[in-house]
mmCIF file of C-alpha atoms in Angstrom:
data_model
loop_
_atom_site.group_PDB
_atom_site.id
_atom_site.type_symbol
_atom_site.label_atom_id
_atom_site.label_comp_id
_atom_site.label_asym_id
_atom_site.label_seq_id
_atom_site.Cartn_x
_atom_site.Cartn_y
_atom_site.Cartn_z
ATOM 1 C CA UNK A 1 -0.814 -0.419 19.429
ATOM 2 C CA UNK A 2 2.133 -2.376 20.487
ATOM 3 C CA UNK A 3 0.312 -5.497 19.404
ATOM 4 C CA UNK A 4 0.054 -4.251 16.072
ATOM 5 C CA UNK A 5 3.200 -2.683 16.003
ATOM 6 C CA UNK A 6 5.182 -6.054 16.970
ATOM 7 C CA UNK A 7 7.708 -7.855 14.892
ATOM 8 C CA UNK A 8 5.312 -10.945 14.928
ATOM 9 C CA UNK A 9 2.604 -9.445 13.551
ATOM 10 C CA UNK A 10 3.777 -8.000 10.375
ATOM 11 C CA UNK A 11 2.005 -10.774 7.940
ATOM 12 C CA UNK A 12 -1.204 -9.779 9.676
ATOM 13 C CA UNK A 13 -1.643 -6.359 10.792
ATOM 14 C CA UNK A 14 1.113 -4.804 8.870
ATOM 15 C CA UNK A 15 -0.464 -6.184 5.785
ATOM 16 C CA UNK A 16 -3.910 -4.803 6.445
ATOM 17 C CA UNK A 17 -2.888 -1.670 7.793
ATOM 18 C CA UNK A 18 -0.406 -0.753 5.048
ATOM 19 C CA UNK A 19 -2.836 -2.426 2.143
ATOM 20 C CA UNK A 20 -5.947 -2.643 3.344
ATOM 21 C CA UNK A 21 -6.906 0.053 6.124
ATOM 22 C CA UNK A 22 -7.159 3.878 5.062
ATOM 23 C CA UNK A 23 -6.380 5.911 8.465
ATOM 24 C CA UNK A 24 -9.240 8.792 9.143
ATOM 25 C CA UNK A 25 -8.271 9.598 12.006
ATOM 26 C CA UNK A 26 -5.220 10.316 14.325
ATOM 27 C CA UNK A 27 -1.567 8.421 13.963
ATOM 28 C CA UNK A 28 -0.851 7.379 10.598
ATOM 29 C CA UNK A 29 0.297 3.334 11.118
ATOM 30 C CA UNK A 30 0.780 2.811 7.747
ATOM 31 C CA UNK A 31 4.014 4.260 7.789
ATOM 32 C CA UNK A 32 5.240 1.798 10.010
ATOM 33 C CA UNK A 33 5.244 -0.709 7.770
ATOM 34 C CA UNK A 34 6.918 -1.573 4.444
ATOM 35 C CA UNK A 35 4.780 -2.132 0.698
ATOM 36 C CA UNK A 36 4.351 -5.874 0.426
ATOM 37 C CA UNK A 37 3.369 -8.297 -2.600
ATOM 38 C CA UNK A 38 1.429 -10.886 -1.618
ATOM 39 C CA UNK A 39 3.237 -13.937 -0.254
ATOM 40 C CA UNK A 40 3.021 -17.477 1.579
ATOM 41 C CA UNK A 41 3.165 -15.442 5.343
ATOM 42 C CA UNK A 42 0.766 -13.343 4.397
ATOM 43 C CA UNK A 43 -1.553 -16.271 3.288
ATOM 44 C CA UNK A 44 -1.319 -17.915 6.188
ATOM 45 C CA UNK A 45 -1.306 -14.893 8.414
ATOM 46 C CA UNK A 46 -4.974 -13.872 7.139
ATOM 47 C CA UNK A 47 -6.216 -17.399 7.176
ATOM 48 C CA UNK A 48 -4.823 -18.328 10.313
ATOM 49 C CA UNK A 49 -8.442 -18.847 11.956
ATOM 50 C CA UNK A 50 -10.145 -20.331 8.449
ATOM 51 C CA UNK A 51 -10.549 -23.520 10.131
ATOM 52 C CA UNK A 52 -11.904 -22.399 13.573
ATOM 53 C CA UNK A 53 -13.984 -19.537 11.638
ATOM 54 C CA UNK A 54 -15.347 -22.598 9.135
ATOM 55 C CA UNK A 55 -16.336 -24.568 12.306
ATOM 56 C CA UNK A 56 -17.943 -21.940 14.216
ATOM 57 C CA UNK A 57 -20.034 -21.361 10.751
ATOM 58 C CA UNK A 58 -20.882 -25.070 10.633
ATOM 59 C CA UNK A 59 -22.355 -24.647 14.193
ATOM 60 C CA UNK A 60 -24.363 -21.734 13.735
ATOM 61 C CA UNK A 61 -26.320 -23.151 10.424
ATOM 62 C CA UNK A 62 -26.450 -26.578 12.102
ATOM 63 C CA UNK A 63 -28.392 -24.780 14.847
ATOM 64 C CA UNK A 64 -30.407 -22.877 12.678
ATOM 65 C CA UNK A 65 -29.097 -19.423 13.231
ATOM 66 C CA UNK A 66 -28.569 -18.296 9.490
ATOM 67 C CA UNK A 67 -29.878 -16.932 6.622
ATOM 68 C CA UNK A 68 -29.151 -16.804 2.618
ATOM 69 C CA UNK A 69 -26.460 -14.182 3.689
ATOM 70 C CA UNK A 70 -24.889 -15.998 6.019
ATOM 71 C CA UNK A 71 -24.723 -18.596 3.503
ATOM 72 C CA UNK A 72 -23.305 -16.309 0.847
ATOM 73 C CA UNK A 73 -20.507 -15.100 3.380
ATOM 74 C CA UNK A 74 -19.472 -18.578 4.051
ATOM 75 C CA UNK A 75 -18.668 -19.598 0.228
ATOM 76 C CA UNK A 76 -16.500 -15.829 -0.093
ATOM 77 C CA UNK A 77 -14.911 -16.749 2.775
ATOM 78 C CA UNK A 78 -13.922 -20.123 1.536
ATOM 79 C CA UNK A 79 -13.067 -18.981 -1.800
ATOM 80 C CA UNK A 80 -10.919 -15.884 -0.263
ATOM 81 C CA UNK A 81 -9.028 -18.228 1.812
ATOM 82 C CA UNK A 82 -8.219 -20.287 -1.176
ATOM 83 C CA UNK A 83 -7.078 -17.593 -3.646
ATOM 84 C CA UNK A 84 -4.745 -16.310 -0.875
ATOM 85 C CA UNK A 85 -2.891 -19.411 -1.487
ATOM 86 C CA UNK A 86 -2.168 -19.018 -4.973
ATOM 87 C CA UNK A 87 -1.902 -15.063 -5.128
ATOM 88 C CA UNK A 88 1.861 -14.942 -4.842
ATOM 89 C CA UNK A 89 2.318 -17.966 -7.611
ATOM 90 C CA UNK A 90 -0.536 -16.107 -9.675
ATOM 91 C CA UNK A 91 1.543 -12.494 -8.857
ATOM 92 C CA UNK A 92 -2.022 -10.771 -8.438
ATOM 93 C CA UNK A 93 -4.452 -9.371 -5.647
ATOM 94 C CA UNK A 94 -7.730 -9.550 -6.068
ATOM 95 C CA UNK A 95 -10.766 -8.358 -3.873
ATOM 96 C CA UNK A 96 -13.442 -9.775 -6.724
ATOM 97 C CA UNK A 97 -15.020 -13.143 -5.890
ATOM 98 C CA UNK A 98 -15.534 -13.602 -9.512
ATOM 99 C CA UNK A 99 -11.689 -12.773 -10.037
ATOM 100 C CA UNK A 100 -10.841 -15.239 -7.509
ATOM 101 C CA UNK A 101 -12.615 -17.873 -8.774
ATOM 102 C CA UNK A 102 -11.283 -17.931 -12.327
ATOM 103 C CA UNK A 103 -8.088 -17.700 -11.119
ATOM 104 C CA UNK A 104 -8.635 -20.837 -8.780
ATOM 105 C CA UNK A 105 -9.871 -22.929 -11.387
ATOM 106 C CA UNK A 106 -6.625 -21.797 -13.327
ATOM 107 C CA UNK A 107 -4.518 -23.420 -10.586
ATOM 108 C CA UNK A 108 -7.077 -25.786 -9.450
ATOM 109 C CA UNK A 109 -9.248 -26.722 -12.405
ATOM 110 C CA UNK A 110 -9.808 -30.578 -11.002
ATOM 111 C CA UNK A 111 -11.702 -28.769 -7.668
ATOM 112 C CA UNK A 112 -15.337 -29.532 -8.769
ATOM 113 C CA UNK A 113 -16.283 -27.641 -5.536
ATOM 114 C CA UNK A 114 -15.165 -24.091 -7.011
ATOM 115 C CA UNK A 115 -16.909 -24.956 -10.015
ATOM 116 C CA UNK A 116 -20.250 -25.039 -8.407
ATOM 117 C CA UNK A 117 -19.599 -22.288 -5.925
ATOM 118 C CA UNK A 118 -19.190 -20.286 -8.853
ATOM 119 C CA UNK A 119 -22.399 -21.422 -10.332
ATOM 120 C CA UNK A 120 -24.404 -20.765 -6.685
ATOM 121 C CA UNK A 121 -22.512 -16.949 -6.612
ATOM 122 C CA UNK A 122 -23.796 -16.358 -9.997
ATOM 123 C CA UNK A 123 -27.318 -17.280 -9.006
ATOM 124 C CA UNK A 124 -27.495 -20.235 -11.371
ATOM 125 C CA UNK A 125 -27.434 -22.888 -8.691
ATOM 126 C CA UNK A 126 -29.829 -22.817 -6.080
ATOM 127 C CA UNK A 127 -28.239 -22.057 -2.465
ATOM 128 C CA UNK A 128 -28.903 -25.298 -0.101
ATOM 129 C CA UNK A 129 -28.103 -25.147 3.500
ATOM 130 C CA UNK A 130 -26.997 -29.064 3.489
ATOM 131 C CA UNK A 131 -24.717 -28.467 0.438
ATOM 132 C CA UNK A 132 -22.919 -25.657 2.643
ATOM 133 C CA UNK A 133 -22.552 -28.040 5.226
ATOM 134 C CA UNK A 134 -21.113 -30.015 2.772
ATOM 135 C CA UNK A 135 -18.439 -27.379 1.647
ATOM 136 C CA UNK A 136 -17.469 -26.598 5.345
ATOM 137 C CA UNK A 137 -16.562 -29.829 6.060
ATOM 138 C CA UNK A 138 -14.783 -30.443 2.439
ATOM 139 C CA UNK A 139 -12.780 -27.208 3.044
ATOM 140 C CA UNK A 140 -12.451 -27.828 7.025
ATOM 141 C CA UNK A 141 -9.692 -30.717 5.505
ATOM 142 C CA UNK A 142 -8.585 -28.569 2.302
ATOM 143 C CA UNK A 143 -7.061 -25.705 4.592
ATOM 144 C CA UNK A 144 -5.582 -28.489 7.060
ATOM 145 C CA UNK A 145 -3.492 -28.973 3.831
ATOM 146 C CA UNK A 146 -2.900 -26.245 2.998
ATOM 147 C CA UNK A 147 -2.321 -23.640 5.818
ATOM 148 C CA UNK A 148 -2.074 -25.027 9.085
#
């Protein structure tokens, strides 16, 4: 509790416990913290592991310990990462991958890579292991840029 509770950590935990936790059972920490529109600190207060999280996916289909899913969780996670950065420009929060991804090709329209993410999310690409790869190491460099 004091972890959450600290100064430091408002970005992260105060954002997901006032926004995106419901309490359903005992203290109420909500309260604690104040409404908040999306922002920079935010972004880079949920993404702050994208690049170690991106790395330890890399491993895990380079080893062979994956499926479609895992695949599939990979690309969201990519393409949440990247609409946190332009939520506070684009004034909107959005849980919808398909939401996300029109509004980063808004902001980002010469990204070929969310272009064909969008096509493999909406089934009409075919979902290759080696193209993943491909993406995590692309995107590995795109958050260096961009968050860290």
């Amino acid at each position: 509790m004091d972890e959450v509770l600290k100064k430091d950590n408002l970005y992260y935990w105060g954002f997901w416990i006032k926004h995106i936790c419901t309490c359903i059972y005992g203290e109420n920490l909500s309260v604690h913290f104040p409404r908040m529109k999306p922002n920079t600190n935010i972004c880079k207060s949920l993404n702050q592991d994208i690049v170690d999280t991106l790395k330890s996916y890399r491993k895990q289909i380079v080893e062979g310990d994956f499926d479609d899913g895992i695949l599939i969780t990979v690309l969201k996670r990519i393409i949440r990462a990247a609409y946190c950065l332009v939520s506070a420009e684009d004034e909107s929060w959005s849980i919808n991958i398909q939401e996300n991804l029109v509004i980063l090709n808004h902001y980002f329209p010469k990204e070929e890579s969310f272009k064909k993410i969008m096509l493999i999310l909406r089934g009409e690409k075919k979902l290759i292991h080696t193209e993943i790869l491909e993406y995590i190491d692309y995107f590995t460099i795109w958050f260096n840029q961009y968050i860290v």
